[in-house]
XYZ file of C-alpha atoms in Angstrom:
652
model
C 0.000 0.000 0.000
C 2.250 2.555 -1.484
C 4.426 0.338 -0.447
C 6.436 1.419 -1.326
C 12.534 -3.611 0.647
C 11.838 -5.480 2.829
C 18.541 -10.000 8.049
C 14.105 -9.350 6.501
C 16.866 -10.927 5.294
C 14.942 -11.129 8.421
C 11.692 -9.381 7.724
C 11.279 -8.905 4.027
C 13.686 -10.773 1.654
C 10.742 -12.529 0.017
C 8.919 -9.290 -0.700
C 11.918 -7.694 -2.366
C 12.640 -10.718 -4.499
C 9.092 -11.073 -5.713
C 7.586 -7.607 -5.548
C 10.448 -5.384 -6.592
C 12.111 -7.876 -8.954
C 15.416 -6.015 -8.969
C 16.854 -7.941 -11.889
C 13.926 -6.862 -14.035
C 14.357 -3.132 -13.569
C 17.184 -2.793 -16.068
C 15.346 -4.860 -18.645
C 12.201 -2.851 -18.093
C 14.014 0.455 -18.420
C 15.589 -0.638 -21.699
C 12.220 -1.819 -22.986
C 10.620 1.474 -22.000
C 13.328 3.438 -23.801
C 12.972 1.306 -26.906
C 9.184 1.687 -26.895
C 9.166 5.473 -26.401
C 9.018 7.444 -29.673
C 10.295 11.047 -29.876
C 8.387 13.570 -27.774
C 5.315 15.211 -29.289
C 5.038 18.977 -29.110
C 1.238 18.975 -29.167
C -0.185 17.279 -26.098
C -2.547 14.386 -26.873
C -3.827 15.960 -30.080
C -4.182 12.639 -31.889
C -6.199 9.908 -30.071
C -5.007 7.250 -32.506
C -1.368 8.188 -31.929
C -1.961 8.075 -28.160
C -3.395 4.571 -28.410
C -0.503 3.383 -30.580
C 1.986 4.809 -28.104
C 0.292 3.200 -25.070
C -0.072 -0.113 -26.917
C 3.694 -0.194 -27.476
C 4.495 0.815 -23.917
C 2.062 -1.658 -22.361
C 3.262 -4.552 -24.514
C 6.880 -3.766 -23.605
C 6.114 -3.762 -19.878
C 3.997 -6.936 -19.987
C 6.823 -8.778 -21.711
C 9.858 -7.450 -19.889
C 8.895 -7.988 -16.244
C 6.656 -9.988 -16.993
C 3.155 -8.865 -16.028
C -0.054 -10.800 -16.651
C -2.345 -7.822 -17.245
C -2.552 -4.050 -17.231
C -5.351 -1.518 -17.432
C -4.966 2.131 -18.488
C -7.155 5.198 -18.833
C -6.390 8.756 -20.002
C -8.641 11.806 -19.670
C -8.399 15.374 -20.957
C -10.662 18.411 -20.773
C -13.376 16.520 -18.936
C -13.514 13.678 -21.463
C -12.304 10.110 -21.576
C -9.630 9.894 -24.290
C -8.773 6.235 -23.874
C -9.511 3.291 -21.618
C -7.912 0.032 -22.588
C -6.922 -3.314 -21.101
C -3.841 -5.345 -21.948
C -2.989 -8.967 -21.276
C -4.995 -11.245 -19.013
C -7.215 -10.673 -16.005
C -6.740 -14.363 -15.243
C -3.939 -16.303 -16.899
C -5.350 -19.710 -16.072
C -8.694 -19.074 -17.797
C -7.261 -16.733 -20.417
C -9.795 -14.008 -19.542
C -8.676 -10.683 -21.059
C -8.461 -7.346 -19.265
C -11.386 -5.125 -20.310
C -10.939 -1.522 -19.180
C -14.596 -0.780 -18.401
C -15.345 -4.199 -16.880
C -12.256 -5.661 -15.175
C -11.756 -4.576 -11.574
C -8.186 -4.028 -10.388
C -7.010 -3.291 -6.814
C -5.300 0.141 -6.857
C -3.995 -0.088 -3.297
C -3.226 3.222 -1.624
C -4.929 5.228 -4.360
C -7.911 4.283 -2.188
C -6.782 7.020 0.192
C -7.810 9.714 -2.276
C -11.404 8.694 -1.588
C -10.824 9.158 2.147
C -9.610 12.711 1.635
C -12.381 13.513 -0.843
C -14.950 12.274 1.674
C -13.317 14.227 4.481
C -13.343 17.451 2.460
C -17.042 16.950 1.708
C -17.683 16.883 5.457
C -15.470 19.935 5.948
C -17.632 21.756 3.411
C -20.787 20.771 5.282
C -19.302 22.112 8.534
C -19.244 18.688 10.186
C -15.454 18.529 10.345
C -12.709 21.038 11.106
C -9.288 20.272 9.631
C -7.528 21.967 12.543
C -9.531 20.293 15.326
C -8.013 17.680 17.621
C -8.769 14.292 16.047
C -9.868 13.060 19.483
C -12.894 15.341 19.130
C -14.344 12.911 16.597
C -13.236 9.558 18.067
C -14.730 7.129 20.574
C -11.257 6.216 21.839
C -8.333 8.470 22.730
C -5.050 9.073 20.969
C -2.775 9.501 24.021
C -1.061 12.897 24.385
C 2.513 13.221 23.140
C 4.869 16.082 22.347
C 2.434 18.545 23.923
C 0.396 18.932 20.695
C -2.794 17.285 19.423
C -3.042 15.440 16.123
C -5.383 17.266 13.777
C -7.223 16.132 10.667
C -4.807 18.230 8.622
C -1.922 16.230 10.073
C -3.630 12.984 9.059
C -4.204 14.298 5.553
C -0.542 15.258 5.066
C 0.894 12.194 6.847
C 2.488 14.421 9.479
C 0.710 13.005 12.547
C 3.997 11.389 13.605
C 2.866 7.756 13.800
C 5.474 5.043 13.338
C 4.872 2.599 10.496
C 3.103 -0.754 10.820
C 3.400 -3.431 8.166
C 2.835 -6.670 10.017
C -0.827 -7.612 10.153
C -1.851 -5.173 7.432
C -3.695 -8.012 5.685
C -5.798 -10.898 6.974
C -6.522 -14.209 5.290
C -10.309 -14.246 5.282
C -13.410 -12.124 5.672
C -14.059 -13.740 9.063
C -10.752 -12.385 10.380
C -11.632 -8.793 9.508
C -12.113 -6.726 12.672
C -14.499 -3.740 12.714
C -12.572 -0.638 11.691
C -12.933 1.160 15.011
C -11.908 -1.889 17.031
C -8.834 -2.432 14.882
C -7.732 1.193 15.177
C -8.276 1.347 18.939
C -6.415 -1.904 19.606
C -3.503 -1.449 17.176
C -2.459 2.154 17.676
C 1.187 2.701 16.675
C 3.653 4.672 18.755
C 4.195 8.369 18.110
C 7.657 8.871 16.616
C 7.618 12.590 15.689
C 5.899 15.775 16.868
C 2.786 16.540 14.793
C 3.403 18.676 11.741
C 7.202 18.295 11.572
C 8.025 15.174 9.560
C 6.047 13.442 6.836
C 6.002 9.713 7.593
C 3.440 7.981 5.376
C 0.852 6.198 7.501
C -1.820 3.676 6.567
C -3.005 3.887 10.157
C -3.403 7.664 10.010
C -5.393 7.466 6.776
C -7.709 4.805 8.181
C -8.149 6.907 11.304
C -9.392 9.702 9.043
C -11.785 7.256 7.358
C -13.118 6.219 10.746
C -13.739 9.879 11.550
C -15.723 10.120 8.296
C -17.635 7.022 9.387
C -18.474 8.354 12.847
C -19.333 11.834 11.628
C -21.591 10.699 8.793
C -23.209 7.850 10.722
C -22.488 5.483 7.804
C -19.853 2.771 7.351
C -17.036 4.238 5.286
C -17.619 1.945 2.320
C -21.270 2.915 2.274
C -20.529 6.649 2.574
C -18.270 6.438 -0.475
C -20.876 4.484 -2.447
C -23.529 7.127 -1.800
C -21.485 10.323 -1.952
C -18.719 9.580 -4.459
C -19.335 6.435 -6.509
C -22.986 7.140 -7.321
C -22.610 10.798 -8.417
C -19.508 9.909 -10.463
C -21.232 6.944 -12.140
C -18.580 4.591 -10.763
C -20.794 1.520 -10.956
C -17.889 -0.927 -11.126
C -16.183 0.185 -7.912
C -16.344 -0.977 -4.298
C -14.510 -0.961 -0.967
C -16.333 -4.112 0.147
C -14.205 -7.195 0.710
C -14.772 -9.403 -1.156
C -16.663 -7.448 -3.844
C -20.419 -8.016 -4.021
C -21.641 -10.819 -6.251
C -22.446 -8.534 -9.196
C -18.803 -7.387 -9.349
C -16.954 -10.500 -8.178
C -16.990 -12.194 -11.586
C -15.190 -9.271 -13.221
C -12.461 -8.901 -10.585
C -8.980 -9.502 -11.943
C -6.957 -12.196 -10.233
C -3.713 -11.164 -8.608
C -0.685 -13.050 -9.884
C 2.736 -14.077 -8.654
C 5.374 -14.683 -11.297
C 7.659 -17.486 -10.163
C 10.033 -19.780 -12.040
C 8.669 -18.766 -15.421
C 4.991 -19.234 -14.535
C 2.118 -17.050 -13.391
C 0.456 -18.274 -10.205
C -2.936 -17.006 -9.130
C -3.065 -15.461 -5.666
C -5.916 -15.324 -3.187
C -8.092 -12.253 -2.748
C -6.246 -9.733 -0.574
C -8.227 -8.749 2.509
C -6.898 -5.412 3.758
C -7.531 -5.059 7.495
C -7.126 -1.279 7.463
C -9.471 -1.314 4.499
C -10.126 2.376 3.677
C -6.374 2.827 3.150
C -6.082 0.241 0.380
C -9.039 -2.034 -0.330
C -10.621 -0.293 -3.345
C -11.549 -2.433 -6.356
C -12.260 -0.450 -9.512
C -11.971 -0.316 -13.282
C -9.845 2.013 -15.379
C -13.021 3.615 -16.737
C -14.403 4.323 -13.272
C -11.074 5.776 -12.177
C -11.229 8.020 -15.235
C -14.463 9.517 -13.865
C -12.768 10.174 -10.535
C -9.857 11.892 -12.302
C -12.251 14.036 -14.345
C -14.060 15.191 -11.211
C -10.840 16.365 -9.559
C -9.494 17.984 -12.737
C -12.829 19.767 -13.271
C -12.776 21.288 -9.768
C -15.207 18.781 -8.287
C -17.569 18.599 -11.259
C -18.519 15.506 -13.252
C -21.094 16.237 -15.925
C -23.921 18.009 -14.147
C -22.849 16.733 -10.726
C -20.666 18.587 -8.233
C -19.081 16.392 -5.553
C -16.886 19.194 -4.178
C -17.025 22.967 -4.310
C -14.591 24.453 -6.814
C -12.473 26.153 -4.167
C -12.264 22.955 -2.117
C -11.141 20.889 -5.107
C -8.477 23.462 -5.972
C -7.217 23.533 -2.366
C -6.815 19.757 -2.434
C -4.298 20.196 -5.277
C -2.256 22.877 -3.494
C 0.722 22.151 -1.250
C -0.357 21.931 2.382
C 2.905 20.521 3.715
C 6.451 20.155 2.403
C 9.698 19.647 4.239
C 11.107 22.526 2.188
C 9.758 24.851 -0.490
C 12.157 23.275 -3.015
C 10.693 19.811 -2.468
C 7.577 17.978 -3.521
C 4.821 18.151 -0.955
C 1.424 16.957 0.166
C -1.825 18.574 -0.799
C -5.030 17.364 0.816
C -3.880 13.751 0.524
C -2.484 14.196 -2.987
C 1.233 13.919 -3.682
C 2.261 17.120 -5.445
C 5.408 17.181 -7.577
C 6.945 19.267 -10.314
C 8.605 17.476 -13.227
C 10.647 19.854 -15.376
C 8.190 22.672 -14.850
C 5.097 20.452 -15.169
C 2.973 20.175 -12.019
C 1.748 16.680 -11.239
C -0.826 15.738 -8.598
C -1.500 12.116 -7.754
C -0.868 9.001 -5.726
C 0.557 5.509 -6.121
C -0.706 2.249 -4.704
C 0.658 -1.232 -4.046
C -0.679 -4.496 -2.685
C 1.141 -7.809 -2.964
C -0.161 -8.392 -6.480
C -1.398 -5.037 -7.801
C 0.698 -1.940 -8.523
C -0.946 1.281 -9.668
C -0.392 4.966 -10.380
C -2.776 7.906 -10.759
C -1.338 11.180 -12.097
C -3.189 14.440 -12.734
C -1.716 17.362 -14.660
C -4.033 20.215 -13.603
C -2.500 22.857 -15.884
C -2.994 20.601 -18.916
C -6.323 19.181 -17.651
C -4.964 15.661 -18.216
C -5.084 12.527 -16.083
C -3.514 9.074 -16.377
C -4.388 5.913 -14.442
C -2.457 2.646 -14.825
C -2.664 -0.577 -12.825
C -0.989 -3.985 -13.128
C -2.120 -7.301 -11.651
C 1.206 -9.060 -11.000
C 3.744 -8.777 -8.184
C 6.400 -7.803 -10.761
C 4.428 -4.792 -11.928
C 5.820 -2.174 -9.557
C 8.336 -0.824 -12.067
C 6.124 -1.481 -15.089
C 3.655 1.155 -13.905
C 6.501 3.622 -13.214
C 8.021 3.199 -16.670
C 4.719 3.665 -18.454
C 3.872 6.767 -16.415
C 7.305 8.315 -16.917
C 7.278 7.597 -20.648
C 3.821 9.185 -20.958
C 4.964 12.376 -19.233
C 8.185 12.601 -21.209
C 6.515 12.009 -24.545
C 3.783 14.585 -24.215
C 4.722 17.120 -21.567
C 8.308 17.049 -20.290
C 11.609 18.002 -21.849
C 13.550 14.754 -21.913
C 16.997 16.379 -21.777
C 17.247 18.843 -18.878
C 20.523 20.624 -18.280
C 22.680 19.115 -15.540
C 25.103 21.235 -13.511
C 28.730 20.212 -13.212
C 30.093 19.109 -9.814
C 31.889 21.875 -7.890
C 35.659 21.348 -7.866
C 35.859 21.255 -4.076
C 32.913 18.913 -3.500
C 34.963 15.767 -2.865
C 36.586 17.529 0.107
C 33.147 18.436 1.537
C 31.194 15.295 0.664
C 31.858 13.511 3.941
C 29.206 15.530 5.762
C 26.512 13.852 3.617
C 27.817 10.286 3.420
C 26.588 7.518 5.672
C 23.455 5.484 6.416
C 19.936 6.909 6.589
C 16.845 5.017 7.737
C 13.387 6.094 6.536
C 11.223 8.140 8.859
C 8.483 5.797 7.708
C 9.626 2.883 9.840
C 8.714 1.068 13.024
C 10.549 2.159 16.165
C 8.888 0.211 18.995
C 8.498 -3.442 17.894
C 10.546 -6.172 16.261
C 9.303 -4.840 12.919
C 11.985 -2.154 13.299
C 14.476 -4.582 11.787
C 12.931 -4.030 8.353
C 14.964 -0.793 8.239
C 18.059 -2.981 7.754
C 16.801 -4.329 4.460
C 17.248 -1.368 2.194
C 18.421 1.737 3.983
C 19.539 4.838 2.180
C 23.305 4.553 1.702
C 25.044 7.741 0.610
C 28.592 7.589 -0.779
C 30.812 10.063 -2.592
C 32.317 9.229 -6.004
C 35.650 10.257 -7.463
C 33.734 12.294 -10.049
C 32.354 14.623 -7.385
C 28.862 13.070 -7.228
C 26.802 11.459 -4.499
C 25.865 7.826 -5.127
C 22.658 6.969 -3.275
C 21.467 3.373 -2.953
C 18.011 2.379 -1.688
C 16.151 5.442 -2.928
C 14.325 3.837 -5.863
C 14.970 0.165 -5.326
C 18.383 -1.497 -5.334
C 19.779 0.341 -8.374
C 22.014 3.265 -7.289
C 21.182 6.824 -8.272
C 23.667 9.660 -8.793
C 23.308 13.278 -7.717
C 25.221 16.482 -8.331
C 25.363 19.451 -5.973
C 23.219 22.348 -7.140
C 23.421 24.639 -4.106
C 23.982 24.360 -0.354
C 22.657 20.955 0.808
C 20.625 20.595 -2.409
C 21.321 18.021 -5.134
C 19.755 17.372 -8.535
C 19.830 14.218 -10.716
C 23.020 13.192 -12.488
C 21.639 9.849 -13.687
C 18.793 8.917 -16.029
C 17.010 6.535 -13.671
C 15.622 9.433 -11.621
C 12.387 11.358 -12.140
C 13.231 14.579 -13.926
C 13.060 17.618 -11.698
C 13.798 15.560 -8.580
C 15.581 17.165 -5.658
C 17.583 15.507 -2.876
C 17.857 17.854 0.079
C 19.867 17.482 3.268
C 18.929 19.252 6.490
C 21.537 20.031 9.193
C 20.789 19.309 12.836
C 20.742 23.040 13.590
C 20.746 26.072 11.332
C 24.331 27.000 10.528
C 25.641 23.578 11.618
C 27.297 21.074 9.299
C 26.130 17.803 10.897
C 23.235 16.383 8.844
C 20.046 15.177 10.539
C 17.685 14.409 7.628
C 17.701 13.715 3.915
C 14.513 14.526 1.989
C 13.408 13.106 -1.364
C 10.002 14.023 -2.760
C 7.577 13.630 0.173
C 9.835 11.221 2.093
C 12.233 11.863 4.979
C 15.276 9.808 5.937
C 17.077 10.021 9.299
C 20.890 9.995 9.330
C 22.236 7.258 11.587
C 25.253 7.161 13.907
C 28.043 4.735 13.006
C 26.826 2.042 15.433
C 23.449 1.873 13.624
C 24.883 1.198 10.172
C 23.968 -2.073 8.419
C 27.668 -2.990 8.156
C 27.954 -3.047 11.946
C 24.793 -5.111 12.415
C 25.447 -7.568 9.608
C 28.975 -7.916 11.023
C 27.610 -8.714 14.478
C 25.091 -11.246 13.260
C 27.567 -12.888 10.864
C 30.259 -13.161 13.539
C 27.703 -14.463 16.030
C 26.548 -17.215 13.701
C 30.166 -18.309 13.092
C 30.949 -18.440 16.824
C 27.662 -20.179 17.619
C 28.305 -22.873 15.017
C 31.872 -23.284 16.226
C 30.658 -23.758 19.818
C 27.938 -26.196 18.731
C 30.601 -28.331 17.027
C 33.441 -27.849 19.546
C 31.692 -28.848 22.780
C 30.424 -32.328 21.799
C 33.620 -32.953 19.803
C 35.742 -32.122 22.853
C 33.534 -34.314 25.023
C 33.866 -37.296 22.644
C 37.665 -36.881 22.421
C 38.035 -36.746 26.208
C 35.778 -39.784 26.566
C 37.927 -41.782 24.171
C 41.179 -40.841 25.897
C 39.713 -41.609 29.314
C 39.026 -45.162 28.065
C 42.417 -45.636 26.399
C 44.706 -43.866 28.931
C 42.729 -42.920 32.026
C 45.864 -42.259 34.096
C 46.991 -39.565 31.625
C 43.729 -37.559 31.695
C 42.984 -35.275 34.649
C 39.334 -35.089 35.701
C 37.531 -32.063 34.241
C 36.235 -29.691 36.933
C 32.487 -29.383 37.214
C 32.714 -25.639 36.550
C 34.450 -26.271 33.232
C 31.739 -28.763 32.250
C 29.010 -26.271 33.117
C 30.775 -23.438 31.271
C 30.965 -25.459 28.066
C 27.414 -26.760 28.132
C 25.818 -23.419 29.068
C 27.583 -21.870 26.063
C 26.539 -24.822 23.893
C 22.878 -24.506 24.907
C 22.969 -20.745 24.255
C 24.538 -21.244 20.820
C 22.169 -24.045 19.790
C 19.101 -22.175 21.036
C 19.936 -19.043 19.095
C 20.985 -20.770 15.887
C 17.607 -22.513 15.949
C 15.856 -19.228 16.742
C 17.555 -17.362 13.889
C 16.937 -20.188 11.440
C 13.221 -20.440 12.266
C 12.845 -16.669 12.198
C 14.516 -16.296 8.797
C 12.585 -19.170 7.207
C 9.295 -17.854 8.544
C 9.614 -14.223 7.549
C 11.160 -14.952 4.156
C 7.634 -15.981 3.122
C 5.911 -12.679 2.320
C 2.594 -14.041 3.577
C 4.141 -14.186 7.045
C 5.037 -10.512 6.718
C 1.784 -8.897 5.658
C -0.424 -11.202 7.719
C 1.636 -10.746 10.884
C 3.991 -13.056 12.705
C 2.475 -16.523 13.259
C 1.729 -17.561 16.863
C 4.626 -20.029 17.062
C 7.088 -17.279 16.107
C 5.588 -14.874 18.604
C 6.070 -17.593 21.254
C 9.694 -18.001 20.153
C 10.324 -14.334 20.970
C 10.833 -15.545 24.554
C 14.211 -16.866 23.317
C 16.018 -13.508 23.696
C 14.891 -13.303 27.343
C 16.180 -16.817 28.052
C 19.379 -15.833 26.248
C 19.952 -12.960 28.678
C 20.154 -15.436 31.577
C 22.404 -17.776 29.603
C 24.758 -14.952 28.582
C 25.077 -13.854 32.202
C 26.146 -17.425 33.010
C 28.547 -17.473 30.045
C 30.096 -14.138 31.091
C 30.581 -15.357 34.677
C 32.083 -18.593 33.356
C 34.498 -16.638 31.144
C 35.893 -14.961 34.251
C 36.167 -18.300 36.102
C 38.060 -19.909 33.211
C 40.902 -17.475 33.872
C 40.682 -17.502 37.657
C 40.653 -21.314 37.860
C 42.757 -21.914 34.716
C 40.298 -24.203 32.921
C 41.561 -25.702 29.645
C 44.470 -24.289 27.635
C 45.170 -20.598 27.122
C 43.709 -20.815 23.606
C 40.595 -22.481 24.964
C 40.137 -19.655 27.463
C 40.695 -17.036 24.758
C 38.094 -18.659 22.517
C 35.575 -18.884 25.345
C 36.156 -15.241 26.299
C 35.695 -14.140 22.693
C 32.522 -16.219 22.553
C 31.214 -14.404 25.649
C 31.990 -11.006 24.081
C 30.268 -12.020 20.824
C 27.254 -13.239 22.820
C 27.002 -9.845 24.550
C 27.217 -8.073 21.177
C 24.515 -10.408 19.832
C 22.219 -9.497 22.740
C 22.850 -5.831 21.996
C 21.815 -6.520 18.389
C 18.570 -8.113 19.579
C 17.942 -5.216 21.971
C 18.614 -2.609 19.278
C 16.028 -4.191 16.984
C 13.394 -4.661 19.705
C 13.475 -8.449 20.007
C 12.957 -7.917 23.722
C-alpha cells in the first residue's frame, strides 16, 4: 500500500525478491526506452497516436517484467480519451483485461477517496481540519509532544505515527475486525511531533476514514458508495471485501510470477481497508480523475465545491519549499516545470499509479495485476509524461571542484522516517536503507532510494542536489537538512515527500550484519566444539585414564551453558529467517509459534550472564588451555554483542 525492501533478510527478503524484482528493472528500463518514440510537441492531439503509443508501452512492460495484465485510462478536458486493457485478467482461464469491466485493486490510491470524503464533510461544517482528532473519536489518541493530532496532520501524513506493516492483511473475511476496534487496539507509537516530519501512515489514513464514518453515521464503504461512486457513475467500484456478487466475476486475479509461470493469488483482505481495499476499473477511475481535474464537477454533478477541489491540489505541507509536498492527501510534484498531482498504490499483487496534470487538464491511471508490476507502472507513467509534456533532456550542472573535500558531511546510512521504532518490525529498516557515498567524479551515489539500483546526484546549491543519472524522475531534488541552522552535521535527507534520518556509526547495516555474521560463526563453532571435545576426552579416558585429569564441574558447566545458548539461538535465527522470508508471514503478521519463540532472547539474557561469569572463572581457575580460554572469552563477548543486536532491533 504505497508500499512502497523489505537480516528481513529477516523481515522482508521474500517481498523484495518477488515484488520489486530487482533484476527486471534494467530490462524494463531498456524496454521502456525502446518503446518510447520522440516527444510530441502537441499534447494528446491525436487519439489514434496516443493509443498506438500506449499499446507499445504496455506490450513492452507486460513482456519485460513480466506482467499478466494491465489496465490504463487517459482523460483530458473533462472527457475520456482512452480506456484500454492489456494482457490477461486471469492467466489460467485466459480471460482478457477489459478496461470498463475488469476490476483491479489500486492499493493506496484508495486514500484519495478518504480525503475527498473528508473534504465533503469539511464543506458541510461537520469537520474542522484543525480540530483535535480526538474530538471525533470514541477512543483516545494519548497525548505526546504537547500537541494534538489534527485532521490536517492525518491528511498530510504528518501526525507522527510510526509505520506498521505486520498484520496489514488478513486471510479471510471472518478475520476482519471492525474498523474502530482495529484502530483502537492497534495504535502505533508516536515517533515525531505533529506537523514536523512526513512519515506515510496507513493507520493515520484509516483513522481519518473512521472519523468520516463516525461523523456521517455510515460505514465508510457505504458513505463512499452514496457520496462519491454514485454521483460519479462509478458503478464498477467498491470498498467491500470481497466485492459483491455482481462485481466479483469481473475482478482480476492477482498473480505471482515465479520460475517462469504465473500463479494465481488469493483475494487480498486489507484489514485497514479504507487505506487500500478499493476495487475499480480504469473507466471508473477516469471519472474520478475528471471530477478532480474539473474542480469537483462531473457532468452536471458537483461532488466538491470548486475552491475545495483546488485547495486539495495545493501544497499543504512540504519539508522545504524546493521539495515535492502533500496537498489534501495528494502527492504534489513538479517534473521539469510540469505540475503533477497524484498518488501511487501497491498491494502484494497489484501496482498502480494515478497522475493528474491540472495545468494541462490531463489525467492518467495505470494498474498492473502481478507482483512484478511495480516498475512497469513507473516506466509507463514516466514515458507518458516525457513524450507529451516534459523536456527529456534537462541541463545538468557540473560538480563543484571542491565537493569531494566536503562530501563527507553527507555520506553515511539513513533510515526512513516511515519505519517502526517500537516493535521487532523495526528490523525491516536494515533491508534497504539509504546509503550515501561520494564518487571520485564529485557526485553522491545513493542506494536504496528507488529500489536497489544506485542513483547519482550532483550538488546544485547548499545541501541541495539534482539528478546526475537517467534513472531518476526529472526535476527531482535531494535535500539534506543540518541538525541546527548554521551547523554542518546532517540530521535528515529529503526526497520528494519522504524523509530519511541519518544514523550514527553504530546503527549502520555494516555493523549489524557484522555482528550477526560473527555471532553465527561463533555459535556454530561452539555447537561443534563442545560435543567434539567431550567425545575426544571420553575416548582418551578409556584408552589412557591415568593420563587424563578429571575435568572440573565448573568447566563442564561453562561449556554446556555456552553450547545450549549457541544451539538455542541458531535454531531461533533459522526459524525466524525461514518464517519471515515468506511474504505471507510478513503482511499477515507473525504466526503464533514465532511470537512464542520471541521468549528466546529473554532466556538468552540469563544464559549470557552465566557465560560471562564462566568466562571470568576460566581465567581464575585456569580451565583448559590458554587458547581455549581465549576462545571462550571471545565467545562471551560475541554473545554480549549479539544481545545488543537483539535489543537494538526490539526483540525484547
